[in-house]
Amino acid sequence: MTIDKTFDPAAIEAKWYAHWETTGAFRPNRPHAEPYTIVNPPPNVTGSLHIGHALDNTLQDILIRHARLQGKDALWVVGTDHAGIATQMVVERQLNAQGQKRTDFTRDAFVAKVWEWKAESGGEITGQLRRLGCSMDWENERFTMDEGFSKAVIKVFVDLYNQGLLYRDKRLVNWDPGLKTAISDLEVETREINGKFWHFKYPLEDGSGFISVATTRPETMLADMAVAVNPSDERYAHLVGKNVRLPITGRLIPIVTDEHADPELGSGAVKITPGHDFNDFEVGKRAGFKASEMFNMLDGEGRVVQTADGLIPAEYIGQYRFGIEGEPTNARKMVVAAMEALGLLEKVEDRVIQTPFGDRSGQVIEPWLTDQWYVDAQTLAKPAIEAARKGKANGGFDIVPKSWEKTYFNWMENIQPWCVSRQLWWGHQIPAWFAADGTCYVAETEEGARALAGAGVELTRDPDVLDTWFSSALWPFGTLGWPDDAGADSQTMLNRHYPNDVLISGFDILFFWDARMAMQGMHFMKEVPWKTLYLHGLVRAADGSKMSKSKGNTVDPLGLIDQYGADALRFFMAAMESQGRDIKMDESRVAGYRNFATKLWNAARFAQSNGISGSHTVHAPKAELAVNRWIIGEVVSTVQKLNKAFAEYRFDGMADVLYHMVFDQFCDWYLELIKPAFIDGEKGEMDAESKIVAGWALDQILVMLHPFMPFITEELWHALSDADHPRGYDIIHAQWPEPNATVDAEAVAEINWVIDTISKTRSFKAELNIAPGTRLTANIAGPQTATIAIIERQGAALSRLGRIDDFVYAPVETNNVAQIIVGDDTIVFALDGVIDLDAERSRISKAIEAAVKERDALAGRLSNAAFVEKAKPDAVEKARADHAEKTAEAERLTAALKRLG
């Protein structure tokens, strides 16, 4: 087929993706090949493609397409997460819009509503991933609530319980009053808010005085159980063991010692509310209070309830903990007013307070004492820590970049019990049943629980569901058929593709997901879940700030695809992905890579118009001409560099190597050097050898570029096929280049000499304002024999591309010259009648002076510590970029002046 004049990404993207999917191109259908496996971090079923997804999935697709080209049995597991909280919120909002609420339905009826929503609206992101070009195994798409995966989740819960690694306990949790569920520490955002610091006097029981305490949450005094002082604080030594008569409730509470109390902070005495503060909970335990004895003064909505001792006055019951819209009073306001009326409010200070908020609800989190299910994460973490220490070479896994190892080890070595229960209706309901006396029976089915309980025992199932991250932690093996396929058959999907080869993940879910996969994989499979954990950075706004809808600085990847094409966006992501660094969004770079794709498109059109077609071998053809031996060597070198970059997960390095090969070496130089000259207005015929070599080189380029730019490479692969011998397979199933050739040093030296001569000739013309088409004579005094031979062989190219009429092997007979150094040769150009050298020297000298002045001024600003520390980061970065630009400009102009002699 004839390649269209204009490159139109939209015209080819839908065509080729549909073709790949309908032909099963993404299926792992090579049972005797080496397996290669990646599991996609399952996006929320409620989600849509954001720029972070675009980065994450581009990197994965690059690796999976590369593995496929290497002949491996490549499997990219795809699926979505049921996203318990997010999905339930979406469906509840829909019901609210219809004048209904969740509690109008039975649990089963509401869950049915959620499944209806999923069927109609869920999974939008899967279509968007197709737009990006992701070559996922859609025929085996998974969902964390599908039957097979749910079976794995329930089995893991039961097994952990029976092994003593999962238990029910009364502890403080992060309670989200908006969602009415416990959430993990990782789902809590800490924000700074302007608040108050209230100082109260608590009367001693014997009436002999007071002890002063301070708090940012005065309402919690209704559930105070002690006052703590530091054991070394002599001011309170005589009070330790005595009681305080708590105002408002009249509760007697002891004065205890604990290191938590800081003698230097406030009065040195601290009120202790074990049921509503994480630090106080630990102090309370050390003081001898059992969790079951600790007071809980709030319900799930954050309203005051009666404590077990019944001492909270009736007027406080039902009050919200602090200010809420539409309610004129609240517990905080009432407590402060009561303390002031009693003369027990000493003072109030303004203070900026670190306050925890739920990342989804935006509600202030309440530490709440409740019964929840916990995983013994400390025990499960030990093998996962050891696996990371051992590394891939010793049966463990590598963390790339290594700079994240310290963070991983620090978190894992200090890991806390993992609360895995959530007070939701949508999710995996916990497989635990309770008898009337509170006895718990854990089993995979209700029948199993009844068998454990015995005949005649009434059982009620735990209404809670499991944390979404609990189920997704099983993704590397639960998606491959575990536990059903855990037998000895080596050809099951599980046994072939576990452990996975690599996990690509944003660093922001290292603890949410990655570490938990490591723990569960090591425990249940006795092997690491993946051999390499690659952590990429975040995609930030152009100024380096974090993207957020509230700032209005988010970028829609689908909009970029519509404007520039998926291939351009993908190449941008790879080029900008540098290990250990975040990516700054730069739409101009995406546009630049669209131009890069257009350059390749036009190169293919040139090839086709000159009778160049695709090759039928991965091995390099024989070549006699230096230019063809040179481009074969360039392909060899590119393959070597690319293989090394893949092995090291250097995505930016991969893109850089390919860009240089395609844009510079192949398009700008090779095609120009082999382009047939026009003689008497007629285009000449390209020689047969160059056609064969060019076709082979272009094929290798398309294959190497395919993982990064799959659509354009597939289109051109077929467009360049020989009409009499069409391609027998798509490029997605082509063979990774194996040139079976070496770099020809003589050819490299020869063509590099030609390129250097032409480039430097063009440069000095531009610097001296000489028209590019001006033809000149080059003088070389005492040339080397090898140089003369190169000029004789490459004279036509030097004349056509360098506009050099002739080479004279003698000194030039004028002082009006410019000279360039190429290798060991000094090439001098006579400029009589071309330019006024004195005027040019003056112009360049003035330009150098201006560039140096600006360079030094910028250097002064950058050496000023006050500027670097206090200025906005983007201002500092711009100053550095401007300094580098002016430095380079001064050096370039100085070199130009030197060339004038």
PDB file of C-alpha atoms in Angstrom, residues 283-514:
ATOM      1  CA  VAL A 283      -0.435   5.321  78.061  1.00  0.00           C
ATOM      2  CA  GLY A 284      -3.732   3.848  79.257  1.00  0.00           C
ATOM      3  CA  LYS A 285      -2.503   0.306  78.645  1.00  0.00           C
ATOM      4  CA  ARG A 286       0.695   1.027  80.573  1.00  0.00           C
ATOM      5  CA  ALA A 287      -1.410   2.465  83.392  1.00  0.00           C
ATOM      6  CA  GLY A 288      -3.286  -0.834  83.640  1.00  0.00           C
ATOM      7  CA  PHE A 289      -6.488  -0.101  81.723  1.00  0.00           C
ATOM      8  CA  LYS A 290      -7.672  -2.934  79.513  1.00  0.00           C
ATOM      9  CA  ALA A 291      -8.984  -1.982  76.074  1.00  0.00           C
ATOM     10  CA  SER A 292     -12.407  -3.299  77.064  1.00  0.00           C
ATOM     11  CA  GLU A 293     -12.443  -0.881  80.043  1.00  0.00           C
ATOM     12  CA  MET A 294     -11.560   2.238  78.065  1.00  0.00           C
ATOM     13  CA  PHE A 295     -14.352   4.774  77.561  1.00  0.00           C
ATOM     14  CA  ASN A 296     -15.820   5.479  74.142  1.00  0.00           C
ATOM     15  CA  MET A 297     -17.768   8.739  74.138  1.00  0.00           C
ATOM     16  CA  LEU A 298     -18.657   8.987  70.411  1.00  0.00           C
ATOM     17  CA  ASP A 299     -20.739   7.028  67.960  1.00  0.00           C
ATOM     18  CA  GLY A 300     -19.860   6.300  64.325  1.00  0.00           C
ATOM     19  CA  GLU A 301     -21.053   9.731  63.206  1.00  0.00           C
ATOM     20  CA  GLY A 302     -18.959  11.587  65.773  1.00  0.00           C
ATOM     21  CA  ARG A 303     -21.816  12.359  68.182  1.00  0.00           C
ATOM     22  CA  VAL A 304     -21.568  12.023  71.946  1.00  0.00           C
ATOM     23  CA  VAL A 305     -22.864   8.802  73.498  1.00  0.00           C
ATOM     24  CA  GLN A 306     -22.953   7.784  77.134  1.00  0.00           C
ATOM     25  CA  THR A 307     -19.801   6.228  78.565  1.00  0.00           C
ATOM     26  CA  ALA A 308     -19.887   2.917  80.405  1.00  0.00           C
ATOM     27  CA  ASP A 309     -19.923   4.680  83.799  1.00  0.00           C
ATOM     28  CA  GLY A 310     -22.950   6.755  82.827  1.00  0.00           C
ATOM     29  CA  LEU A 311     -21.429  10.070  84.034  1.00  0.00           C
ATOM     30  CA  ILE A 312     -21.781  12.271  80.942  1.00  0.00           C
ATOM     31  CA  PRO A 313     -24.639  14.770  81.569  1.00  0.00           C
ATOM     32  CA  ALA A 314     -27.733  14.227  79.431  1.00  0.00           C
ATOM     33  CA  GLU A 315     -27.475  17.572  77.643  1.00  0.00           C
ATOM     34  CA  TYR A 316     -24.264  16.436  75.942  1.00  0.00           C
ATOM     35  CA  ILE A 317     -25.696  13.218  74.527  1.00  0.00           C
ATOM     36  CA  GLY A 318     -26.261  13.464  70.756  1.00  0.00           C
ATOM     37  CA  GLN A 319     -24.121  16.574  70.354  1.00  0.00           C
ATOM     38  CA  TYR A 320     -21.602  16.519  67.485  1.00  0.00           C
ATOM     39  CA  ARG A 321     -17.991  16.495  68.631  1.00  0.00           C
ATOM     40  CA  PHE A 322     -17.250  19.992  67.266  1.00  0.00           C
ATOM     41  CA  GLY A 323     -18.714  22.576  64.906  1.00  0.00           C
ATOM     42  CA  ILE A 324     -21.009  21.275  62.185  1.00  0.00           C
ATOM     43  CA  GLU A 325     -23.034  23.297  59.714  1.00  0.00           C
ATOM     44  CA  GLY A 326     -26.669  23.718  60.689  1.00  0.00           C
ATOM     45  CA  GLU A 327     -26.172  22.954  64.404  1.00  0.00           C
ATOM     46  CA  PRO A 328     -25.724  25.983  66.701  1.00  0.00           C
ATOM     47  CA  THR A 329     -24.032  24.059  69.476  1.00  0.00           C
ATOM     48  CA  ASN A 330     -21.695  21.122  69.849  1.00  0.00           C
ATOM     49  CA  ALA A 331     -19.789  19.220  72.512  1.00  0.00           C
ATOM     50  CA  ARG A 332     -16.611  21.271  72.157  1.00  0.00           C
ATOM     51  CA  LYS A 333     -18.411  24.585  72.558  1.00  0.00           C
ATOM     52  CA  MET A 334     -20.426  23.261  75.523  1.00  0.00           C
ATOM     53  CA  VAL A 335     -17.371  21.904  77.355  1.00  0.00           C
ATOM     54  CA  VAL A 336     -15.422  25.156  76.964  1.00  0.00           C
ATOM     55  CA  ALA A 337     -18.415  27.194  78.147  1.00  0.00           C
ATOM     56  CA  ALA A 338     -18.919  24.916  81.157  1.00  0.00           C
ATOM     57  CA  MET A 339     -15.250  25.084  82.156  1.00  0.00           C
ATOM     58  CA  GLU A 340     -15.274  28.857  81.860  1.00  0.00           C
ATOM     59  CA  ALA A 341     -18.432  29.055  83.994  1.00  0.00           C
ATOM     60  CA  LEU A 342     -16.755  26.889  86.629  1.00  0.00           C
ATOM     61  CA  GLY A 343     -13.725  29.186  86.644  1.00  0.00           C
ATOM     62  CA  LEU A 344     -11.531  26.349  85.408  1.00  0.00           C
ATOM     63  CA  LEU A 345     -10.534  27.808  82.021  1.00  0.00           C
ATOM     64  CA  GLU A 346      -7.084  29.317  82.514  1.00  0.00           C
ATOM     65  CA  LYS A 347      -6.355  30.620  79.013  1.00  0.00           C
ATOM     66  CA  VAL A 348      -6.820  29.956  75.308  1.00  0.00           C
ATOM     67  CA  GLU A 349      -3.984  30.119  72.769  1.00  0.00           C
ATOM     68  CA  ASP A 350      -4.102  30.202  68.977  1.00  0.00           C
ATOM     69  CA  ARG A 351      -2.188  27.328  67.485  1.00  0.00           C
ATOM     70  CA  VAL A 352      -1.596  25.679  64.104  1.00  0.00           C
ATOM     71  CA  ILE A 353      -2.626  22.071  64.552  1.00  0.00           C
ATOM     72  CA  GLN A 354      -1.618  19.004  62.541  1.00  0.00           C
ATOM     73  CA  THR A 355      -5.028  17.461  61.893  1.00  0.00           C
ATOM     74  CA  PRO A 356      -5.805  14.093  60.266  1.00  0.00           C
ATOM     75  CA  PHE A 357      -8.394  14.002  57.459  1.00  0.00           C
ATOM     76  CA  GLY A 358      -9.854  11.122  55.468  1.00  0.00           C
ATOM     77  CA  ASP A 359      -8.379  11.284  51.973  1.00  0.00           C
ATOM     78  CA  ARG A 360     -11.771  10.502  50.364  1.00  0.00           C
ATOM     79  CA  SER A 361     -14.374  12.024  52.666  1.00  0.00           C
ATOM     80  CA  GLY A 362     -12.456  15.125  53.715  1.00  0.00           C
ATOM     81  CA  GLN A 363     -13.741  14.576  57.283  1.00  0.00           C
ATOM     82  CA  VAL A 364     -11.563  14.983  60.378  1.00  0.00           C
ATOM     83  CA  ILE A 365     -10.541  11.486  61.448  1.00  0.00           C
ATOM     84  CA  GLU A 366     -11.569  10.322  64.918  1.00  0.00           C
ATOM     85  CA  PRO A 367      -9.419   7.828  66.811  1.00  0.00           C
ATOM     86  CA  TRP A 368     -12.151   5.385  67.801  1.00  0.00           C
ATOM     87  CA  LEU A 369     -12.098   2.341  70.019  1.00  0.00           C
ATOM     88  CA  THR A 370     -13.769  -0.539  68.236  1.00  0.00           C
ATOM     89  CA  ASP A 371     -13.503  -4.240  67.438  1.00  0.00           C
ATOM     90  CA  GLN A 372     -11.730  -4.835  64.127  1.00  0.00           C
ATOM     91  CA  TRP A 373      -9.845  -7.590  62.324  1.00  0.00           C
ATOM     92  CA  TYR A 374      -6.063  -7.341  62.203  1.00  0.00           C
ATOM     93  CA  VAL A 375      -3.287  -9.102  60.318  1.00  0.00           C
ATOM     94  CA  ASP A 376      -0.046  -9.814  62.153  1.00  0.00           C
ATOM     95  CA  ALA A 377       1.927  -7.767  59.639  1.00  0.00           C
ATOM     96  CA  GLN A 378       5.109  -7.904  61.711  1.00  0.00           C
ATOM     97  CA  THR A 379       5.387 -11.674  61.257  1.00  0.00           C
ATOM     98  CA  LEU A 380       4.456 -11.576  57.568  1.00  0.00           C
ATOM     99  CA  ALA A 381       6.934  -8.752  56.915  1.00  0.00           C
ATOM    100  CA  LYS A 382      10.030 -10.722  57.961  1.00  0.00           C
ATOM    101  CA  PRO A 383      10.329 -12.958  54.845  1.00  0.00           C
ATOM    102  CA  ALA A 384       9.496  -9.967  52.618  1.00  0.00           C
ATOM    103  CA  ILE A 385      12.285  -7.946  54.240  1.00  0.00           C
ATOM    104  CA  GLU A 386      14.730 -10.804  53.783  1.00  0.00           C
ATOM    105  CA  ALA A 387      13.731 -11.226  50.119  1.00  0.00           C
ATOM    106  CA  ALA A 388      14.533  -7.579  49.393  1.00  0.00           C
ATOM    107  CA  ARG A 389      17.867  -7.880  51.192  1.00  0.00           C
ATOM    108  CA  LYS A 390      18.825 -10.980  49.178  1.00  0.00           C
ATOM    109  CA  GLY A 391      18.030  -9.417  45.810  1.00  0.00           C
ATOM    110  CA  LYS A 392      17.025 -11.084  42.562  1.00  0.00           C
ATOM    111  CA  ALA A 393      20.368 -12.816  42.055  1.00  0.00           C
ATOM    112  CA  ASN A 394      19.863 -14.785  45.283  1.00  0.00           C
ATOM    113  CA  GLY A 395      16.201 -15.689  44.965  1.00  0.00           C
ATOM    114  CA  GLY A 396      14.782 -12.444  46.321  1.00  0.00           C
ATOM    115  CA  PHE A 397      13.768  -9.312  44.453  1.00  0.00           C
ATOM    116  CA  ASP A 398      15.481  -6.087  43.442  1.00  0.00           C
ATOM    117  CA  ILE A 399      14.072  -2.644  44.189  1.00  0.00           C
ATOM    118  CA  VAL A 400      14.805  -0.211  41.347  1.00  0.00           C
ATOM    119  CA  PRO A 401      15.984   2.438  41.926  1.00  0.00           C
ATOM    120  CA  LYS A 402      17.933   1.263  44.970  1.00  0.00           C
ATOM    121  CA  SER A 403      17.325   4.609  46.676  1.00  0.00           C
ATOM    122  CA  TRP A 404      13.882   3.291  47.712  1.00  0.00           C
ATOM    123  CA  GLU A 405      15.325   0.364  49.669  1.00  0.00           C
ATOM    124  CA  LYS A 406      15.875   2.407  52.824  1.00  0.00           C
ATOM    125  CA  THR A 407      12.241   3.589  52.786  1.00  0.00           C
ATOM    126  CA  TYR A 408      10.970   0.047  52.241  1.00  0.00           C
ATOM    127  CA  PHE A 409      13.063  -1.432  55.055  1.00  0.00           C
ATOM    128  CA  ASN A 410      12.229   1.355  57.493  1.00  0.00           C
ATOM    129  CA  TRP A 411       8.490   0.912  57.017  1.00  0.00           C
ATOM    130  CA  MET A 412       8.563  -2.873  57.036  1.00  0.00           C
ATOM    131  CA  GLU A 413      10.777  -3.099  60.107  1.00  0.00           C
ATOM    132  CA  ASN A 414       8.454  -0.793  62.055  1.00  0.00           C
ATOM    133  CA  ILE A 415       5.200  -2.129  60.637  1.00  0.00           C
ATOM    134  CA  GLN A 416       2.089  -2.101  62.822  1.00  0.00           C
ATOM    135  CA  PRO A 417      -0.817  -4.577  62.910  1.00  0.00           C
ATOM    136  CA  TRP A 418      -2.819  -4.161  59.726  1.00  0.00           C
ATOM    137  CA  CYS A 419      -6.513  -3.375  60.250  1.00  0.00           C
ATOM    138  CA  VAL A 420      -8.255  -5.185  57.385  1.00  0.00           C
ATOM    139  CA  SER A 421     -11.952  -4.751  58.246  1.00  0.00           C
ATOM    140  CA  ARG A 422     -14.116  -1.997  56.826  1.00  0.00           C
ATOM    141  CA  GLN A 423     -17.655  -1.032  57.760  1.00  0.00           C
ATOM    142  CA  LEU A 424     -19.061  -1.175  54.232  1.00  0.00           C
ATOM    143  CA  TRP A 425     -21.537  -3.295  52.293  1.00  0.00           C
ATOM    144  CA  TRP A 426     -19.610  -3.480  49.017  1.00  0.00           C
ATOM    145  CA  GLY A 427     -16.618  -5.787  49.161  1.00  0.00           C
ATOM    146  CA  HIS A 428     -15.594  -9.251  50.323  1.00  0.00           C
ATOM    147  CA  GLN A 429     -17.731  -9.907  53.388  1.00  0.00           C
ATOM    148  CA  ILE A 430     -15.616 -11.282  56.192  1.00  0.00           C
ATOM    149  CA  PRO A 431     -16.069 -15.077  56.520  1.00  0.00           C
ATOM    150  CA  ALA A 432     -16.665 -15.022  60.274  1.00  0.00           C
ATOM    151  CA  TRP A 433     -19.846 -16.004  62.093  1.00  0.00           C
ATOM    152  CA  PHE A 434     -20.736 -15.205  65.708  1.00  0.00           C
ATOM    153  CA  ALA A 435     -22.812 -17.150  68.182  1.00  0.00           C
ATOM    154  CA  ALA A 436     -25.045 -15.332  70.689  1.00  0.00           C
ATOM    155  CA  ASP A 437     -22.329 -15.633  73.362  1.00  0.00           C
ATOM    156  CA  GLY A 438     -19.798 -13.883  71.076  1.00  0.00           C
ATOM    157  CA  THR A 439     -17.876 -17.014  70.094  1.00  0.00           C
ATOM    158  CA  CYS A 440     -16.431 -16.573  66.618  1.00  0.00           C
ATOM    159  CA  TYR A 441     -16.259 -19.258  63.921  1.00  0.00           C
ATOM    160  CA  VAL A 442     -14.162 -18.583  60.821  1.00  0.00           C
ATOM    161  CA  ALA A 443     -14.668 -20.740  57.742  1.00  0.00           C
ATOM    162  CA  GLU A 444     -14.793 -20.379  53.954  1.00  0.00           C
ATOM    163  CA  THR A 445     -18.544 -21.050  53.906  1.00  0.00           C
ATOM    164  CA  GLU A 446     -21.489 -20.759  56.285  1.00  0.00           C
ATOM    165  CA  GLU A 447     -21.790 -24.554  56.187  1.00  0.00           C
ATOM    166  CA  GLY A 448     -18.208 -24.795  57.381  1.00  0.00           C
ATOM    167  CA  ALA A 449     -18.874 -22.365  60.208  1.00  0.00           C
ATOM    168  CA  ARG A 450     -21.972 -24.320  61.286  1.00  0.00           C
ATOM    169  CA  ALA A 451     -19.939 -27.490  61.335  1.00  0.00           C
ATOM    170  CA  LEU A 452     -17.465 -25.796  63.680  1.00  0.00           C
ATOM    171  CA  ALA A 453     -20.213 -24.428  65.923  1.00  0.00           C
ATOM    172  CA  GLY A 454     -22.184 -27.622  66.212  1.00  0.00           C
ATOM    173  CA  ALA A 455     -25.887 -28.291  65.922  1.00  0.00           C
ATOM    174  CA  GLY A 456     -28.446 -25.852  67.287  1.00  0.00           C
ATOM    175  CA  VAL A 457     -26.116 -22.804  67.516  1.00  0.00           C
ATOM    176  CA  GLU A 458     -27.566 -19.665  65.956  1.00  0.00           C
ATOM    177  CA  LEU A 459     -24.915 -17.850  63.898  1.00  0.00           C
ATOM    178  CA  THR A 460     -24.776 -14.309  62.564  1.00  0.00           C
ATOM    179  CA  ARG A 461     -22.217 -13.312  59.941  1.00  0.00           C
ATOM    180  CA  ASP A 462     -19.857 -10.414  60.543  1.00  0.00           C
ATOM    181  CA  PRO A 463     -21.314  -7.522  58.487  1.00  0.00           C
ATOM    182  CA  ASP A 464     -17.918  -5.957  57.764  1.00  0.00           C
ATOM    183  CA  VAL A 465     -15.964  -6.354  54.532  1.00  0.00           C
ATOM    184  CA  LEU A 466     -12.264  -6.644  53.888  1.00  0.00           C
ATOM    185  CA  ASP A 467     -10.005  -3.721  53.082  1.00  0.00           C
ATOM    186  CA  THR A 468      -9.632  -3.426  49.302  1.00  0.00           C
ATOM    187  CA  TRP A 469      -5.841  -3.626  49.672  1.00  0.00           C
ATOM    188  CA  PHE A 470      -6.209  -7.008  51.395  1.00  0.00           C
ATOM    189  CA  SER A 471      -7.633  -8.519  48.224  1.00  0.00           C
ATOM    190  CA  SER A 472      -5.359  -6.700  45.785  1.00  0.00           C
ATOM    191  CA  ALA A 473      -2.339  -7.952  47.741  1.00  0.00           C
ATOM    192  CA  LEU A 474      -3.092 -11.362  46.183  1.00  0.00           C
ATOM    193  CA  TRP A 475      -3.057  -9.997  42.607  1.00  0.00           C
ATOM    194  CA  PRO A 476       0.238 -11.632  41.462  1.00  0.00           C
ATOM    195  CA  PHE A 477      -1.047 -15.161  42.151  1.00  0.00           C
ATOM    196  CA  GLY A 478      -4.796 -14.849  42.711  1.00  0.00           C
ATOM    197  CA  THR A 479      -5.209 -13.777  39.074  1.00  0.00           C
ATOM    198  CA  LEU A 480      -3.310 -16.846  37.823  1.00  0.00           C
ATOM    199  CA  GLY A 481      -5.641 -19.516  39.184  1.00  0.00           C
ATOM    200  CA  TRP A 482      -4.548 -19.885  42.826  1.00  0.00           C
ATOM    201  CA  PRO A 483      -5.592 -21.852  44.832  1.00  0.00           C
ATOM    202  CA  ASP A 484      -7.192 -24.233  42.299  1.00  0.00           C
ATOM    203  CA  ASP A 485      -4.130 -24.455  40.030  1.00  0.00           C
ATOM    204  CA  ALA A 486      -1.539 -24.782  42.787  1.00  0.00           C
ATOM    205  CA  GLY A 487      -0.717 -28.411  41.901  1.00  0.00           C
ATOM    206  CA  ALA A 488       2.387 -29.939  40.383  1.00  0.00           C
ATOM    207  CA  ASP A 489       1.458 -29.424  36.716  1.00  0.00           C
ATOM    208  CA  SER A 490       4.178 -27.128  35.411  1.00  0.00           C
ATOM    209  CA  GLN A 491       2.024 -25.924  32.514  1.00  0.00           C
ATOM    210  CA  THR A 492      -0.708 -24.276  34.562  1.00  0.00           C
ATOM    211  CA  MET A 493      -0.870 -20.523  34.208  1.00  0.00           C
ATOM    212  CA  LEU A 494       0.089 -20.215  37.869  1.00  0.00           C
ATOM    213  CA  ASN A 495       3.179 -22.391  37.695  1.00  0.00           C
ATOM    214  CA  ARG A 496       4.383 -20.838  34.424  1.00  0.00           C
ATOM    215  CA  HIS A 497       3.840 -17.216  35.333  1.00  0.00           C
ATOM    216  CA  TYR A 498       4.536 -17.014  39.075  1.00  0.00           C
ATOM    217  CA  PRO A 499       6.663 -15.376  40.228  1.00  0.00           C
ATOM    218  CA  ASN A 500       6.041 -12.411  37.933  1.00  0.00           C
ATOM    219  CA  ASP A 501       9.081 -10.837  36.317  1.00  0.00           C
ATOM    220  CA  VAL A 502       8.586  -7.203  37.244  1.00  0.00           C
ATOM    221  CA  LEU A 503       6.111  -4.921  38.942  1.00  0.00           C
ATOM    222  CA  ILE A 504       5.889  -1.346  37.699  1.00  0.00           C
ATOM    223  CA  SER A 505       4.450   0.861  40.418  1.00  0.00           C
ATOM    224  CA  GLY A 506       4.277   4.442  41.532  1.00  0.00           C
ATOM    225  CA  PHE A 507       6.240   4.962  44.732  1.00  0.00           C
ATOM    226  CA  ASP A 508       3.070   6.335  46.330  1.00  0.00           C
ATOM    227  CA  ILE A 509       1.585   2.822  46.652  1.00  0.00           C
ATOM    228  CA  LEU A 510       4.767   1.164  47.911  1.00  0.00           C
ATOM    229  CA  PHE A 511       3.114   0.559  51.299  1.00  0.00           C
ATOM    230  CA  PHE A 512      -0.527   0.365  50.219  1.00  0.00           C
ATOM    231  CA  TRP A 513       0.094  -2.414  47.755  1.00  0.00           C
ATOM    232  CA  ASP A 514       3.656  -3.404  46.880  1.00  0.00           C
TER     233      ASP A 514
END
